[in-house]
Amino acid sequence: MAEEQKGFRLSRRLVLGAAVVGGAVLWGGTTMARLARGPSGPKNAGRIADIDGIALPLKPLASPPAFDPLLPWSAKGGDINDASGLSRTPVYGVVEVSEEDHIARALAFARANGLKVSLAAIRHSMGGHAFDDNALVLDLKKFNKVSVDAAAKTMTLQPGARWHDIQNMLHPRFAVKAMQSTDIFSVGGSLSVNAHGMDHQAGSVAGSIRSMRVMLADGSVTTCSPALNTELFRHVVGGYGLFGVVLEATLDIVDNIVYRTSREIIKSDDFPKFFAEVLEPNKDIGLFYGHLSTAPGNFLEDMIVYRYDKVAEQPPADQPEIGEPEGVGLKRVIMNLAKKGSIFQELKWFTEKTLEPRFESCTVARTAAMAQGEACLVTRNNPMHDSVPYLFNDLMDETDILHEYFIPRAAYNSFIAEAREILRNQSLPVLNASVRIVHKEDVALTYAPEPAYSLVLYINQPTEAGGNIGMRALTRALIDVTIKHGGRFFLPYQLHYTAKELLASYPELPAFLAAKRRYDPTELFSSTFYRAIKALSGVA
């Protein structure tokens, strides 16, 4: 009897143990599947309701005008949001633009009916930059024609064109001169923020623009360039869609150069010396990317330097199409696990240091360019053709927020030291940190009045109120230390700054807003972002 009871207890323990193990395996499999899953739809987690205590929502229109039947409406009423998922805003309607005439008709309709107009495409800015309460939104995604002039080495394109599609069109002969380090954005969006990326020599998009045709608020069309109508040019580029609609822009393109890729790990403190002695004087280094560790053991201390050295002006004639990112599910799992604690942050850094190089795609035959032996060769289009699908997930109760801070080059080490302590002593997971090279930018609302380095951060937060409170506190702490070191913060992101921080970082803002009213006296072009910076500046 005792033996039977003992056997029963053992069996029960085995059953319970098996149940626990099975449950753990099932939970783990389910969790991994969830972390690997791509988006099932856009995130739409509500709205951050104020900036520095000033309420952002507006009352609904008392008597909305009837919709013009001649306009191609894709939405009549409803809500719109951006990549943050935290800017849900009710709009009057959305016009799906595919022709220049749609823009002229929509502006005329808005003027006649007292509506505001906002300009939208991919909507990766994160603070209501592309829409406003009760606004008529021009969706420019299908206004996206591109033509290439091979002899002049230029392309002329409409603002809805995406860099991803442009690269596919230019490949294999040509490549983009200046854009962000990922290709998911629209040209119009890049122009509106004066984007910059991996080419530390080319600088921002502004430096690649030959000319632009712009429709102003009164419906008139004008041309501007660095040499023609320069005041308008300096306000449209980096002007956040507040001065007019870019109808088309002519941009420089470059040869699809072949690069030898390499990487090395240096200390962050050694980066200014590395830039001065290696990157800046060597004009054959065509692209650069500095990736900082976010692992707790060496947080913002070690840096992987990715560099691309020119070995040939053009790729071989049989160059294949540009490949899409590989291992998306695994990369997404690693990125999402990094939100769960220090051990997974260490795992992410390990994979970046040791495993990632093993899966690098070398797209040019090793013997095809200057007999480079065992070197990994790629064309310019390959590293610039990253649509980062692994960053997008189906985790609806959280979101990932970009930050960028521009620091005078002499202040880099002292700034990083203070930023490191701020980021270590808060709870939001830092998923990615990188360093870029920024030149002095001659636009009206410049983020770089002098040559600078920029720190780009990708930070996770819950979408509930506590997450927003934590992100607001962190943002303000980072802005304050940036200003302390003579730098500026980038404006396309969440509206968490104070009036004091905004005006300290952008003392040109009052002049920028005055120019806005000269070009657009009725403030036809508007956005939540515009109302926010106007309110913080004290402009009625």
Tab-separated table of C-alpha atoms in Angstrom, residues 47-379:
chain	number	residue	atom	x	y	z
A	47	ARG	CA	-3.463	60.978	-28.148
A	48	ILE	CA	-0.999	62.912	-26.043
A	49	ALA	CA	-3.301	65.747	-25.124
A	50	ASP	CA	-1.022	68.670	-24.288
A	51	ILE	CA	2.333	70.325	-24.803
A	52	ASP	CA	3.810	72.013	-21.739
A	53	GLY	CA	0.322	72.230	-20.219
A	54	ILE	CA	-1.323	73.702	-23.348
A	55	ALA	CA	-4.212	71.550	-24.585
A	56	LEU	CA	-3.819	70.279	-28.164
A	57	PRO	CA	-7.328	69.040	-29.141
A	58	LEU	CA	-9.706	71.529	-30.765
A	59	LYS	CA	-13.492	71.564	-30.666
A	60	PRO	CA	-15.232	69.927	-33.642
A	61	LEU	CA	-16.434	72.181	-36.442
A	62	ALA	CA	-19.868	73.556	-35.614
A	63	SER	CA	-21.085	73.386	-39.232
A	64	PRO	CA	-18.736	71.368	-41.442
A	65	PRO	CA	-19.025	72.269	-45.137
A	66	ALA	CA	-20.389	69.743	-47.618
A	67	PHE	CA	-17.697	67.661	-49.294
A	68	ASP	CA	-16.755	68.791	-52.803
A	69	PRO	CA	-17.833	65.913	-55.078
A	70	LEU	CA	-15.083	66.770	-57.580
A	71	LEU	CA	-12.314	65.943	-55.121
A	72	PRO	CA	-11.051	62.333	-54.662
A	73	TRP	CA	-11.880	61.829	-50.976
A	74	SER	CA	-10.408	58.708	-49.385
A	75	ALA	CA	-12.028	59.622	-46.041
A	76	LYS	CA	-14.817	61.944	-45.038
A	77	GLY	CA	-14.314	62.642	-41.373
A	78	GLY	CA	-12.697	60.037	-39.152
A	79	ASP	CA	-9.380	59.927	-37.310
A	80	ILE	CA	-5.761	59.881	-38.409
A	81	ASN	CA	-2.559	58.941	-36.567
A	82	ASP	CA	1.199	58.789	-37.100
A	83	ALA	CA	3.975	56.250	-36.558
A	84	SER	CA	3.972	56.787	-32.795
A	85	GLY	CA	0.349	55.643	-32.508
A	86	LEU	CA	-0.055	58.420	-29.912
A	87	SER	CA	-1.409	61.257	-32.072
A	88	ARG	CA	-4.949	60.151	-32.930
A	89	THR	CA	-6.650	63.247	-34.338
A	90	PRO	CA	-10.109	63.860	-35.864
A	91	VAL	CA	-9.906	65.440	-39.327
A	92	TYR	CA	-12.418	66.977	-41.710
A	93	GLY	CA	-11.424	64.618	-44.491
A	94	VAL	CA	-8.584	63.182	-46.565
A	95	VAL	CA	-8.034	63.890	-50.262
A	96	GLU	CA	-6.044	61.228	-52.100
A	97	VAL	CA	-3.846	63.287	-54.415
A	98	SER	CA	-2.565	61.806	-57.672
A	99	GLU	CA	-2.593	64.933	-59.877
A	100	GLU	CA	-1.467	68.535	-59.446
A	101	ASP	CA	-5.012	69.692	-60.136
A	102	HIS	CA	-6.242	67.818	-57.028
A	103	ILE	CA	-3.997	70.041	-54.911
A	104	ALA	CA	-5.153	73.280	-56.550
A	105	ARG	CA	-8.828	72.284	-56.179
A	106	ALA	CA	-8.381	71.195	-52.568
A	107	LEU	CA	-6.634	74.444	-51.584
A	108	ALA	CA	-9.357	76.489	-53.288
A	109	PHE	CA	-12.057	74.478	-51.488
A	110	ALA	CA	-10.312	74.942	-48.141
A	111	ARG	CA	-9.890	78.702	-48.663
A	112	ALA	CA	-13.552	79.076	-49.614
A	113	ASN	CA	-14.750	77.133	-46.570
A	114	GLY	CA	-12.388	78.309	-43.852
A	115	LEU	CA	-10.629	74.939	-43.518
A	116	LYS	CA	-6.997	74.313	-42.649
A	117	VAL	CA	-4.827	72.090	-44.871
A	118	SER	CA	-2.227	69.546	-43.745
A	119	LEU	CA	0.230	67.572	-45.882
A	120	ALA	CA	0.743	63.853	-45.268
A	121	ALA	CA	2.405	60.831	-46.830
A	122	ILE	CA	4.090	58.051	-44.814
A	123	ARG	CA	3.530	59.938	-41.500
A	124	HIS	CA	6.691	58.895	-39.664
A	125	SER	CA	6.996	62.169	-37.787
A	126	MET	CA	5.630	61.576	-34.304
A	127	GLY	CA	3.910	64.708	-33.066
A	128	GLY	CA	0.989	65.520	-35.364
A	129	HIS	CA	3.202	67.121	-38.020
A	130	ALA	CA	1.107	65.816	-40.930
A	131	PHE	CA	-2.425	66.635	-39.783
A	132	ASP	CA	-4.520	68.760	-37.447
A	133	ASP	CA	-7.929	68.755	-35.814
A	134	ASN	CA	-10.660	69.430	-38.403
A	135	ALA	CA	-8.098	69.840	-41.211
A	136	LEU	CA	-8.394	68.831	-44.827
A	137	VAL	CA	-5.477	66.422	-45.225
A	138	LEU	CA	-3.739	65.991	-48.572
A	139	ASP	CA	-2.552	62.375	-48.771
A	140	LEU	CA	0.351	62.621	-51.233
A	141	LYS	CA	1.422	58.953	-51.356
A	142	LYS	CA	0.079	58.467	-54.902
A	143	PHE	CA	1.521	61.792	-56.092
A	144	ASN	CA	4.754	59.949	-56.736
A	145	LYS	CA	6.035	60.136	-60.334
A	146	VAL	CA	9.804	59.994	-60.883
A	147	SER	CA	11.869	60.737	-63.999
A	148	VAL	CA	15.650	60.431	-64.380
A	149	ASP	CA	17.967	62.585	-66.505
A	150	ALA	CA	21.054	60.392	-66.855
A	151	ALA	CA	23.089	63.038	-68.688
A	152	ALA	CA	22.475	65.689	-66.006
A	153	LYS	CA	22.666	63.151	-63.160
A	154	THR	CA	19.391	64.373	-61.692
A	155	MET	CA	15.957	62.987	-60.926
A	156	THR	CA	12.735	64.987	-60.878
A	157	LEU	CA	10.048	63.605	-58.629
A	158	GLN	CA	6.770	64.296	-56.902
A	159	PRO	CA	6.740	64.414	-53.090
A	160	GLY	CA	4.892	61.136	-52.506
A	161	ALA	CA	7.698	59.072	-54.046
A	162	ARG	CA	9.319	56.722	-51.513
A	163	TRP	CA	13.083	56.350	-51.348
A	164	HIS	CA	12.684	52.555	-51.465
A	165	ASP	CA	10.988	52.729	-54.870
A	166	ILE	CA	13.368	55.422	-56.120
A	167	GLN	CA	16.370	53.217	-55.371
A	168	ASN	CA	14.824	50.323	-57.272
A	169	MET	CA	14.340	52.661	-60.240
A	170	LEU	CA	17.890	54.065	-60.134
A	171	HIS	CA	19.628	50.705	-59.644
A	172	PRO	CA	22.057	49.514	-60.939
A	173	ARG	CA	23.458	52.578	-62.716
A	174	PHE	CA	22.711	55.362	-60.223
A	175	ALA	CA	22.065	55.906	-56.523
A	176	VAL	CA	20.535	58.513	-54.232
A	177	LYS	CA	22.930	61.226	-53.067
A	178	ALA	CA	21.315	62.116	-49.707
A	179	MET	CA	18.500	60.584	-47.653
A	180	GLN	CA	17.905	59.000	-44.260
A	181	SER	CA	19.699	55.817	-43.241
A	182	THR	CA	16.481	53.884	-43.930
A	183	ASP	CA	14.398	54.113	-47.090
A	184	ILE	CA	10.846	53.957	-45.738
A	185	PHE	CA	10.191	57.711	-45.971
A	186	SER	CA	8.714	59.866	-48.721
A	187	VAL	CA	10.719	62.541	-50.508
A	188	GLY	CA	8.255	65.195	-49.351
A	189	GLY	CA	8.672	64.129	-45.748
A	190	SER	CA	12.466	64.179	-46.081
A	191	LEU	CA	12.402	67.670	-47.580
A	192	SER	CA	10.092	68.925	-44.848
A	193	VAL	CA	12.523	67.933	-42.062
A	194	ASN	CA	15.767	68.356	-44.075
A	195	ALA	CA	16.726	64.745	-43.415
A	196	HIS	CA	20.286	63.414	-43.310
A	197	GLY	CA	21.790	59.937	-43.224
A	198	MET	CA	24.764	57.658	-43.881
A	199	ASP	CA	26.716	59.777	-46.364
A	200	HIS	CA	28.774	61.976	-44.059
A	201	GLN	CA	30.204	63.843	-47.045
A	202	ALA	CA	26.955	64.631	-48.873
A	203	GLY	CA	25.205	65.905	-45.734
A	204	SER	CA	21.485	66.589	-45.668
A	205	VAL	CA	18.862	66.440	-48.412
A	206	ALA	CA	19.078	70.241	-48.778
A	207	GLY	CA	22.510	69.953	-50.353
A	208	SER	CA	21.220	67.696	-53.139
A	209	ILE	CA	18.318	69.906	-54.296
A	210	ARG	CA	18.649	71.648	-57.671
A	211	SER	CA	15.206	73.269	-57.603
A	212	MET	CA	11.594	72.856	-56.455
A	213	ARG	CA	8.198	73.878	-57.820
A	214	VAL	CA	5.937	74.906	-54.944
A	215	MET	CA	2.226	75.719	-54.758
A	216	LEU	CA	1.625	78.476	-52.221
A	217	ALA	CA	-1.469	78.995	-50.080
A	218	ASP	CA	-3.120	81.284	-52.666
A	219	GLY	CA	-2.810	78.630	-55.364
A	220	SER	CA	0.038	80.294	-57.229
A	221	VAL	CA	3.027	78.202	-58.300
A	222	THR	CA	6.624	79.347	-58.016
A	223	THR	CA	10.096	77.893	-58.404
A	224	CYS	CA	12.763	78.137	-55.733
A	225	SER	CA	16.316	76.859	-55.372
A	226	PRO	CA	19.518	77.674	-53.481
A	227	ALA	CA	20.003	80.545	-55.964
A	228	LEU	CA	16.400	81.525	-56.834
A	229	ASN	CA	13.763	82.703	-54.333
A	230	THR	CA	16.226	81.650	-51.662
A	231	GLU	CA	14.134	82.856	-48.715
A	232	LEU	CA	11.249	80.593	-49.744
A	233	PHE	CA	13.689	77.733	-50.414
A	234	ARG	CA	15.187	78.061	-46.909
A	235	HIS	CA	11.700	77.898	-45.371
A	236	VAL	CA	10.244	75.069	-47.455
A	237	VAL	CA	13.263	72.815	-46.780
A	238	GLY	CA	13.048	71.991	-43.089
A	239	GLY	CA	9.761	73.913	-42.902
A	240	TYR	CA	7.531	70.988	-41.861
A	241	GLY	CA	4.997	71.503	-44.670
A	242	LEU	CA	3.933	74.944	-43.450
A	243	PHE	CA	4.892	77.115	-46.437
A	244	GLY	CA	3.423	75.323	-49.442
A	245	VAL	CA	3.030	72.056	-51.305
A	246	VAL	CA	6.106	70.830	-53.167
A	247	LEU	CA	4.785	69.813	-56.590
A	248	GLU	CA	8.098	68.437	-57.768
A	249	ALA	CA	11.750	68.598	-56.841
A	250	THR	CA	14.857	68.048	-58.926
A	251	LEU	CA	17.619	66.319	-56.940
A	252	ASP	CA	21.176	65.263	-57.671
A	253	ILE	CA	21.892	61.584	-58.099
A	254	VAL	CA	25.302	59.865	-58.027
A	255	ASP	CA	26.979	56.784	-59.440
A	256	ASN	CA	26.162	53.473	-57.778
A	257	ILE	CA	29.686	53.169	-56.407
A	258	VAL	CA	31.126	49.826	-55.288
A	259	TYR	CA	32.330	49.805	-51.675
A	260	ARG	CA	34.400	47.427	-49.590
A	261	THR	CA	32.625	47.013	-46.260
A	262	SER	CA	34.405	46.779	-42.937
A	263	ARG	CA	33.675	47.248	-39.265
A	264	GLU	CA	35.635	47.774	-36.104
A	265	ILE	CA	34.778	48.306	-32.459
A	266	ILE	CA	36.083	51.456	-30.796
A	267	LYS	CA	35.354	53.297	-27.582
A	268	SER	CA	32.764	56.045	-27.870
A	269	ASP	CA	35.246	58.442	-26.272
A	270	ASP	CA	37.625	57.768	-29.174
A	271	PHE	CA	35.072	58.636	-31.842
A	272	PRO	CA	35.960	62.352	-32.261
A	273	LYS	CA	39.602	61.345	-32.851
A	274	PHE	CA	38.491	58.593	-35.263
A	275	PHE	CA	36.421	61.108	-37.210
A	276	ALA	CA	39.200	63.702	-37.383
A	277	GLU	CA	41.954	61.247	-38.319
A	278	VAL	CA	40.153	58.592	-40.370
A	279	LEU	CA	36.708	59.577	-41.615
A	280	GLU	CA	37.059	63.261	-42.448
A	281	PRO	CA	40.337	63.219	-44.437
A	282	ASN	CA	39.600	60.012	-46.390
A	283	LYS	CA	37.297	60.991	-49.262
A	284	ASP	CA	37.075	57.366	-50.425
A	285	ILE	CA	34.998	56.455	-47.355
A	286	GLY	CA	31.598	57.014	-48.928
A	287	LEU	CA	29.234	55.872	-46.186
A	288	PHE	CA	29.556	55.619	-42.421
A	289	TYR	CA	27.407	54.397	-39.553
A	290	GLY	CA	28.289	54.465	-35.848
A	291	HIS	CA	26.293	52.028	-33.706
A	292	LEU	CA	26.594	52.399	-29.928
A	293	SER	CA	26.110	49.555	-27.480
A	294	THR	CA	22.858	49.614	-25.510
A	295	ALA	CA	23.897	46.622	-23.360
A	296	PRO	CA	24.087	47.483	-19.633
A	297	GLY	CA	27.670	46.218	-19.353
A	298	ASN	CA	29.045	48.880	-21.703
A	299	PHE	CA	26.103	51.205	-22.247
A	300	LEU	CA	26.978	53.912	-24.842
A	301	GLU	CA	30.647	53.043	-24.266
A	302	ASP	CA	31.530	50.725	-27.158
A	303	MET	CA	30.746	51.629	-30.758
A	304	ILE	CA	30.672	49.504	-33.898
A	305	VAL	CA	31.981	51.644	-36.751
A	306	TYR	CA	30.644	50.507	-40.127
A	307	ARG	CA	32.536	52.025	-43.041
A	308	TYR	CA	32.278	51.700	-46.808
A	309	ASP	CA	35.468	52.384	-48.802
A	310	LYS	CA	35.194	53.053	-52.519
A	311	VAL	CA	36.818	50.490	-54.812
A	312	ALA	CA	35.061	51.193	-58.129
A	313	GLU	CA	32.916	53.972	-59.616
A	314	GLN	CA	30.292	51.609	-61.044
A	315	PRO	CA	29.123	48.047	-60.434
A	316	PRO	CA	29.544	45.249	-62.965
A	317	ALA	CA	26.965	45.105	-65.724
A	318	ASP	CA	25.310	41.952	-64.363
A	319	GLN	CA	24.583	43.473	-60.957
A	320	PRO	CA	21.444	41.811	-59.482
A	321	GLU	CA	18.405	43.654	-58.192
A	322	ILE	CA	18.682	45.168	-54.732
A	323	GLY	CA	17.831	42.553	-52.149
A	324	GLU	CA	15.329	42.980	-49.352
A	325	PRO	CA	16.336	42.513	-45.671
A	326	GLU	CA	16.815	38.911	-44.576
A	327	GLY	CA	16.127	37.221	-41.240
A	328	VAL	CA	13.317	39.665	-40.455
A	329	GLY	CA	11.515	37.391	-37.972
A	330	LEU	CA	14.669	36.608	-35.988
A	331	LYS	CA	15.745	40.258	-35.921
A	332	ARG	CA	12.281	41.273	-34.766
A	333	VAL	CA	12.380	38.722	-31.931
A	334	ILE	CA	15.799	39.964	-30.783
A	335	MET	CA	14.660	43.585	-30.899
A	336	ASN	CA	11.464	42.825	-28.967
A	337	LEU	CA	13.263	40.664	-26.405
A	338	ALA	CA	15.615	43.597	-25.772
A	339	LYS	CA	12.626	45.380	-24.217
A	340	LYS	CA	12.423	42.690	-21.520
A	341	GLY	CA	15.598	43.328	-19.531
A	342	SER	CA	19.369	43.515	-19.358
A	343	ILE	CA	20.123	39.895	-20.291
A	344	PHE	CA	18.331	40.356	-23.608
A	345	GLN	CA	20.070	43.688	-24.201
A	346	GLU	CA	23.368	41.838	-23.775
A	347	LEU	CA	22.132	39.170	-26.213
A	348	LYS	CA	21.273	41.844	-28.778
A	349	TRP	CA	24.736	43.411	-28.492
A	350	PHE	CA	26.354	39.963	-28.814
A	351	THR	CA	24.459	39.253	-32.037
A	352	GLU	CA	25.381	42.677	-33.438
A	353	LYS	CA	29.066	42.165	-32.660
A	354	THR	CA	29.555	38.529	-33.578
A	355	LEU	CA	26.672	37.040	-35.551
A	356	GLU	CA	25.607	39.899	-37.802
A	357	PRO	CA	28.870	39.958	-39.824
A	358	ARG	CA	28.414	36.275	-40.690
A	359	PHE	CA	25.134	37.037	-42.459
A	360	GLU	CA	26.292	40.110	-44.345
A	361	SER	CA	25.177	40.063	-47.959
A	362	CYS	CA	28.100	40.694	-50.345
A	363	THR	CA	26.367	41.651	-53.576
A	364	VAL	CA	29.286	42.286	-55.935
A	365	ALA	CA	31.457	39.393	-57.104
A	366	ARG	CA	34.770	39.552	-55.250
A	367	THR	CA	36.803	39.511	-58.447
A	368	ALA	CA	34.673	42.131	-60.171
A	369	ALA	CA	36.159	45.247	-58.596
A	370	MET	CA	39.907	45.768	-58.426
A	371	ALA	CA	40.640	42.165	-57.362
A	372	GLN	CA	39.715	42.761	-53.736
A	373	GLY	CA	40.296	39.166	-52.729
A	374	GLU	CA	38.114	38.055	-49.841
A	375	ALA	CA	36.692	41.518	-49.184
A	376	CYS	CA	32.910	41.940	-48.935
A	377	LEU	CA	31.834	44.257	-51.740
A	378	VAL	CA	28.499	46.012	-52.083
A	379	THR	CA	27.095	48.821	-54.182
